[in-house]
Coordinates of C-alpha atoms in Angstrom, one line a residue:
X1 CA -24.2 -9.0 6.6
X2 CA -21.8 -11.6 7.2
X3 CA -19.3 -11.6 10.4
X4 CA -16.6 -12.5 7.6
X5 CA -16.1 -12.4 4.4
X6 CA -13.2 -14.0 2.7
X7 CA -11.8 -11.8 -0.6
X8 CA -9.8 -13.0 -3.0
X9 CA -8.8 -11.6 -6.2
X10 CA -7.6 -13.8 -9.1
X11 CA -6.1 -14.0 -12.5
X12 CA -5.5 -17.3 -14.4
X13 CA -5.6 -19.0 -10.7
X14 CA -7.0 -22.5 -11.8
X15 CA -3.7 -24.1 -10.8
X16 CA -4.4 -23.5 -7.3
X17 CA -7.4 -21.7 -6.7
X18 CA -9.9 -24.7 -5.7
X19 CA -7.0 -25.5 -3.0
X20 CA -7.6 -22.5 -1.6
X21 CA -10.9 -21.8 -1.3
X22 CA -11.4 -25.4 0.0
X23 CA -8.4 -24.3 2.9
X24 CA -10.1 -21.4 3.6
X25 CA -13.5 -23.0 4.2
X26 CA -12.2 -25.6 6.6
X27 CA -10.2 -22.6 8.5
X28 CA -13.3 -20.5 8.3
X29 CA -16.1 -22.6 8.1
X30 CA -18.7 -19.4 9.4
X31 CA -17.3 -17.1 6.6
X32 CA -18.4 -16.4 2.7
X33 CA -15.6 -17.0 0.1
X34 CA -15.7 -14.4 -2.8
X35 CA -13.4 -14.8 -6.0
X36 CA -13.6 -11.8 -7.9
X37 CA -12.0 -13.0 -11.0
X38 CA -10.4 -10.4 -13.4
X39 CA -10.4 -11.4 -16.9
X40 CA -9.0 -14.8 -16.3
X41 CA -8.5 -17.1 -19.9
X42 CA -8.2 -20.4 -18.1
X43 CA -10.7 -22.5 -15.9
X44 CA -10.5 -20.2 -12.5
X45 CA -14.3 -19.3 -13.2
X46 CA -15.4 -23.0 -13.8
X47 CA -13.2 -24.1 -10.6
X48 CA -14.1 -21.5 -8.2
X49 CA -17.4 -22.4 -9.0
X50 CA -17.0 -25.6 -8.1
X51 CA -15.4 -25.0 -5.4
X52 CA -18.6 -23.7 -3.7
X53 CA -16.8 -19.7 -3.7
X54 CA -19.4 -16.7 -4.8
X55 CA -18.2 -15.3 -8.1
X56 CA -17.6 -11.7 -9.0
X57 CA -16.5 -10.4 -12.2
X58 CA -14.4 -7.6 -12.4
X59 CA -13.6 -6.5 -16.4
X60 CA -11.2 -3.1 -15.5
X61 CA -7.5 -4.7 -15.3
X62 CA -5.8 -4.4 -12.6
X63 CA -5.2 -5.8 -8.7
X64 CA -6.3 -2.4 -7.7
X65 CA -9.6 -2.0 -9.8
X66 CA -10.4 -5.7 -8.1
X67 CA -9.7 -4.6 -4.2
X68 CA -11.7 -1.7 -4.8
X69 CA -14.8 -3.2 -6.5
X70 CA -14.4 -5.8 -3.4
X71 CA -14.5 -2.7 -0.6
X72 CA -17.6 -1.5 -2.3
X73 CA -19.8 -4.1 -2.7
X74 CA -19.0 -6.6 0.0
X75 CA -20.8 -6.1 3.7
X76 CA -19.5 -8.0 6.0
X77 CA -17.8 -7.4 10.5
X78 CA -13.9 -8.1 9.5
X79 CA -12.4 -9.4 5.7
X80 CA -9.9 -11.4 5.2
X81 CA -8.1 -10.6 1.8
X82 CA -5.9 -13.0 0.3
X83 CA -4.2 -13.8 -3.1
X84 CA -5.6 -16.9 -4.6
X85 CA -1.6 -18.5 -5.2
X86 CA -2.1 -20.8 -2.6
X87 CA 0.9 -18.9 -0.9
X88 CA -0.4 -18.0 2.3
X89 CA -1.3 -20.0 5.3
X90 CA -5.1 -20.5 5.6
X91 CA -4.3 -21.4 9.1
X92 CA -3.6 -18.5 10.4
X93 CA -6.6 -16.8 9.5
X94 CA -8.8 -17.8 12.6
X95 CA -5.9 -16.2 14.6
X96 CA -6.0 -12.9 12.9
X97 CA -9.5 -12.2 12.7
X98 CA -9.4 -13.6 16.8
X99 CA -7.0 -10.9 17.3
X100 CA -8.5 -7.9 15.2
X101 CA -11.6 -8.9 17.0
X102 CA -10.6 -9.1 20.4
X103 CA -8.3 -6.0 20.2
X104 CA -10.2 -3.7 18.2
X105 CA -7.7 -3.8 15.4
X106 CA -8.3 -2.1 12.0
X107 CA -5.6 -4.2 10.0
X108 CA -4.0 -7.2 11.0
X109 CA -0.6 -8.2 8.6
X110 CA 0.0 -11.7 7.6
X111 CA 3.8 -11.3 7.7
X112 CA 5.4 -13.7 5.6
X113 CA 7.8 -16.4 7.0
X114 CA 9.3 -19.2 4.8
X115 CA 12.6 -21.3 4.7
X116 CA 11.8 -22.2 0.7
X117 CA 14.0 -19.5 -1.7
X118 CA 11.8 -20.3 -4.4
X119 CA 8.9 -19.4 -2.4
X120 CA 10.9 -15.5 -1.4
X121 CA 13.6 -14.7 -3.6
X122 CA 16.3 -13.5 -1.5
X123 CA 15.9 -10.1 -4.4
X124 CA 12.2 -10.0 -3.0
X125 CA 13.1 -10.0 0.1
X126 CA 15.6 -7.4 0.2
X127 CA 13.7 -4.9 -2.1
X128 CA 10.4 -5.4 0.3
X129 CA 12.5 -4.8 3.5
X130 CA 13.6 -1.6 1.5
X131 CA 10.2 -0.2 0.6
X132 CA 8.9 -0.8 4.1
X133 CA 11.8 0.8 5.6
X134 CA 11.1 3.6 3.2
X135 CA 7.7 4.0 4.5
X136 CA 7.9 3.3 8.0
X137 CA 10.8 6.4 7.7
X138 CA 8.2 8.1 6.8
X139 CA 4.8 7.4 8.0
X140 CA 5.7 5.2 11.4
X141 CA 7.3 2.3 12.1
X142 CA 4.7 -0.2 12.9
X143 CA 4.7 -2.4 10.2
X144 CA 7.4 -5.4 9.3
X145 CA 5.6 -6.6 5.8
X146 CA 5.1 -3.7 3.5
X147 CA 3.6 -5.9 0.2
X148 CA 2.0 -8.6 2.2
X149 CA -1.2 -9.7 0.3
X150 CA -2.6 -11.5 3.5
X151 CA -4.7 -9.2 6.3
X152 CA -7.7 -8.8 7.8
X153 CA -9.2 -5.6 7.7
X154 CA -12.1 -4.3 9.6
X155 CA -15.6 -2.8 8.2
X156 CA -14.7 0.7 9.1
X157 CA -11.3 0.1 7.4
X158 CA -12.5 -0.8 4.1
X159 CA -15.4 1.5 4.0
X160 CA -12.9 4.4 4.5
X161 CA -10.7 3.4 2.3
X162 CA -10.2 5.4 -0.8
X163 CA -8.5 3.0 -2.7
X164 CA -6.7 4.8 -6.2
X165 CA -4.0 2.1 -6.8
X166 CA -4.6 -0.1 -9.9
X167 CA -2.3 -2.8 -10.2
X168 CA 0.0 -4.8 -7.3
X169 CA 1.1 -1.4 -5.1
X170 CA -2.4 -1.7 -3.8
X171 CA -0.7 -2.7 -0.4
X172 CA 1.4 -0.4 -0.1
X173 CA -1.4 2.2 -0.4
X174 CA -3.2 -0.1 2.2
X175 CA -0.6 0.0 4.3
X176 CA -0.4 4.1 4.3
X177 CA -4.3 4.4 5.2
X178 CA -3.7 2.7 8.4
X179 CA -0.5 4.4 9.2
X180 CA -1.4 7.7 8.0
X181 CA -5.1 8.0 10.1
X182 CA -3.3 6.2 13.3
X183 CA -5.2 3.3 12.8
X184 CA -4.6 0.3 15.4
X185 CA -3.1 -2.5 13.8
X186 CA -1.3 -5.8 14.6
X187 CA 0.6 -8.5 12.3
X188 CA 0.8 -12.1 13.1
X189 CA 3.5 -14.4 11.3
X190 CA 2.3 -17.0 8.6
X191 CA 4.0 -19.1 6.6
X192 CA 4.5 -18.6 2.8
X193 CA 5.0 -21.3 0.7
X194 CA 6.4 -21.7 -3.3
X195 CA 3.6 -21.9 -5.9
X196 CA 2.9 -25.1 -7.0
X197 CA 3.3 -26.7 -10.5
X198 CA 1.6 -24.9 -12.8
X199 CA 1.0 -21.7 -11.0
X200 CA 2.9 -18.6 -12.5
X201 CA 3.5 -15.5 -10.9
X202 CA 1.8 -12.2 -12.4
X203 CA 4.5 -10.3 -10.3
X204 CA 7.4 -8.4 -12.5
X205 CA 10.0 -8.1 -9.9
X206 CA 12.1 -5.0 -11.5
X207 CA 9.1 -3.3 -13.2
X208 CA 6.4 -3.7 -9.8
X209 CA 9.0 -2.6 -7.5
X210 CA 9.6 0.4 -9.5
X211 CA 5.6 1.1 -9.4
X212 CA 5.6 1.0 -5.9
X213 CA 9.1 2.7 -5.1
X214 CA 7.0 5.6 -7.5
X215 CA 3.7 5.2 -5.6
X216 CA 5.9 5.8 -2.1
X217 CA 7.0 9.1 -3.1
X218 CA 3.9 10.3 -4.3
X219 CA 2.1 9.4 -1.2
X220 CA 5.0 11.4 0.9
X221 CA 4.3 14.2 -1.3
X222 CA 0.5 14.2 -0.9
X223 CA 0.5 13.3 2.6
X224 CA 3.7 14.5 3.9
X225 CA 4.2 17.3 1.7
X226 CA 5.9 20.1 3.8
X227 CA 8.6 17.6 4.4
X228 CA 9.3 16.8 0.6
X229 CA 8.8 20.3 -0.7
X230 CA 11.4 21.4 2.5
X231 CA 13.9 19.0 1.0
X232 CA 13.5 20.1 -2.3
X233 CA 13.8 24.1 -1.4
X234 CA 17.2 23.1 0.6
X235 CA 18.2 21.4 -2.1
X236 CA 18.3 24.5 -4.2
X237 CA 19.2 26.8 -1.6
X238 CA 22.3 24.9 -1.3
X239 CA 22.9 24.8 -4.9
X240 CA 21.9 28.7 -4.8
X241 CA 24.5 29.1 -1.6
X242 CA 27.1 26.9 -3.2
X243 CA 27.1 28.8 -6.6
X244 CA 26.4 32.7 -5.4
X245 CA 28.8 32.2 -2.8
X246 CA 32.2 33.2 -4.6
X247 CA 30.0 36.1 -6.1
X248 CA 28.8 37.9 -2.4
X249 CA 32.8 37.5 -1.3
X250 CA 33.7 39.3 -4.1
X251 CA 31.4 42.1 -4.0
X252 CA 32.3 42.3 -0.5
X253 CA 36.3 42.7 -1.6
X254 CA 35.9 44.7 -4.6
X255 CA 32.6 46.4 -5.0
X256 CA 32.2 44.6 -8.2
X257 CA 30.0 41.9 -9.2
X258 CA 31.7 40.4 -12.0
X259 CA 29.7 37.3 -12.9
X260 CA 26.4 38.3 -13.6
X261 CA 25.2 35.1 -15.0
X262 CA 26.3 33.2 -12.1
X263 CA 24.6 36.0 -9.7
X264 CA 21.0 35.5 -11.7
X265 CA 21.3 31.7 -11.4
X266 CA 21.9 31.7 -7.9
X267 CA 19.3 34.7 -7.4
X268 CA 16.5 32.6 -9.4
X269 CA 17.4 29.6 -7.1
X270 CA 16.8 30.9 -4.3
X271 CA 13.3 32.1 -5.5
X272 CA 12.5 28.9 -6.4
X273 CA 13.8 28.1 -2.9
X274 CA 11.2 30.6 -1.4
X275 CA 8.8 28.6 -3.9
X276 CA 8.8 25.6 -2.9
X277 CA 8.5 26.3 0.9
X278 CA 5.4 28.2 -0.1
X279 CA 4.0 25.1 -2.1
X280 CA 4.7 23.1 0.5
X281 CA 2.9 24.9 3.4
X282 CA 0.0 25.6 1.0
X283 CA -0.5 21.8 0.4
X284 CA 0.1 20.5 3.9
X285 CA -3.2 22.9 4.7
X286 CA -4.7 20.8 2.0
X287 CA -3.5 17.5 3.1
X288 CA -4.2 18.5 6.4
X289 CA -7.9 18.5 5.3
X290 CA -8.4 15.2 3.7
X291 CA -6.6 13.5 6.6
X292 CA -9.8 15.1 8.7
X293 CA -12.0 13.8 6.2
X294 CA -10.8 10.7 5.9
X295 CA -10.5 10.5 9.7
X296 CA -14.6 11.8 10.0
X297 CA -15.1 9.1 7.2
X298 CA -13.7 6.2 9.4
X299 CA -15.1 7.3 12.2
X300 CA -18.8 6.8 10.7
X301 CA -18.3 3.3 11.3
X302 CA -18.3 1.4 15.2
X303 CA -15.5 -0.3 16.4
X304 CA -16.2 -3.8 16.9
X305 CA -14.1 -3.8 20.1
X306 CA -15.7 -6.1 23.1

């Protein structure tokens, strides 16, 4: 088993791929570089070959389907997972497995730091620092980087990670695990640089970021699901209040109930009110269960703390 493994998962990469499996062998001279190429139609296979990287095919499509074939068959102390853009700083690498090492740390972040616009649209920016401020609101605030695709992660990380994400909101779901079991992590500031020539971006700014803005709810609801199902019974017990208001005061005055409809409506909403309470505390129990699982399943695994 190797003390590191490097990961990275490409798609039509050959613009840049060499360059950064070259980078990553100087920075990490000790470690094995794995491409796990997913259905590229250009030369990435030929190059990373050449390059001297092992090669892993992954036919499923899908950033998801990659990271999790990665997880599952790669053994190795600490991983270091990285798009093959040539984006991120193969520099800073050393220093985050040093730190995840040294500190016992689970996931370390590669948070990204550039002056280039073309490198971070200032629209990337701001709908990454929206997402992570819509998860840290709900699972913690100890992460600065939501979508970063640079960290190192540690064995009993990625062997207790049940990875369902397919496509690019794989980090946010990476993210989640650590925050969600109380995992500890750290983040160390990189550079991030613009593509070069020839490189294209397999990132659809509007469409993505609606993925993962989806993917974010539905990991409140499964793992924070008392608090979504509370918001959603107040939300019709307002709408029940506002509407069956009027209807109470005039039964009180007259005797009379003289709206009937407007009486049902309000009744059913407050049963579906009642409802969604009850859903909620019934899957809390259930999410309550595969956090201990989860939680048993990371434990199976030492902590490589000193």
């Amino acid at each position: 088993m190797s003390p590191v493994a490097v990961l990275i998962p490409c798609y039509n990469e050959s613009a840049t791929i060499g360059d950064v499996i070259k980078s990553f062998k100087a920075a990490l001279p000790d470690a094995d570089i794995y491409v796990f190429d997913n259905n590229s139609t250009d030369d990435t296979v030929l190059l990373a070959r050449q390059a001297g990287a092992i090669l892993r095919r992954v036919t499923l499509q899908g950033k998801g389907y990659v990271v999790s074939r990665m997880f599952a068959d790669i053994e190795a102390d600490f991983y270091v997972l990285v798009d093959g853009d040539a984006t991120y700083e193969a520099a800073a690498a050393p220093l985050m497995v040093t730190l995840a090492r040294e500190n016992g740390l689970d996931m370390v972040t590669g948070v990204r730091v550039t002056d280039q616009k073309a490198a971070y649209r200032p629209g990337h920016v701001l709908g990454n620092r929206m997402l992570t401020r819509c998860v840290t609101t709900v699972f913690g605030n100890q992460i600065s980087d939501l979508l970063s695709g640079y960290r190192v992660l540690s064995r009993r990380y990625v062997k207790s990670f049940p990875i369902i994400s397919k496509g690019f909101e794989v980090e946010t779901f990476l993210s989640v695990h650590a925050l969600e079991l109380a995992m500890p992590i750290g983040e160390v500031t990189t550079r991030y640089v613009e593509r070069p020539t020839g490189s294209v971006s397999k990132l659809h700014t509007y469409r993505d970021g609606f993925r993962i803005l989806i993917t974010i709810i539905n990991l409140a609801k499964l793992e924070r699901p008392l608090l979504c199902f509370f918001i959603i019974s107040a939300m019709f017990f307002c709408m029940a209040l506002f509407l069956g208001g009027p209807v109470i005061l005039d039964y009180f005055q007259t005797g009379l109930v003289p709206r009937f409809p407007t009486a049902i409506l309000a009744a059913g909403l407050i049963i579906l009110s009642a409802l969604s309470v009850t859903c909620g505390l019934i899957m809390d129990m259930i999410a309550t269960g595969r956090r201990e699982a989860k939680r048993l399943a990371y434990l199976r695994f030492p902590s490589f703390w000193p």
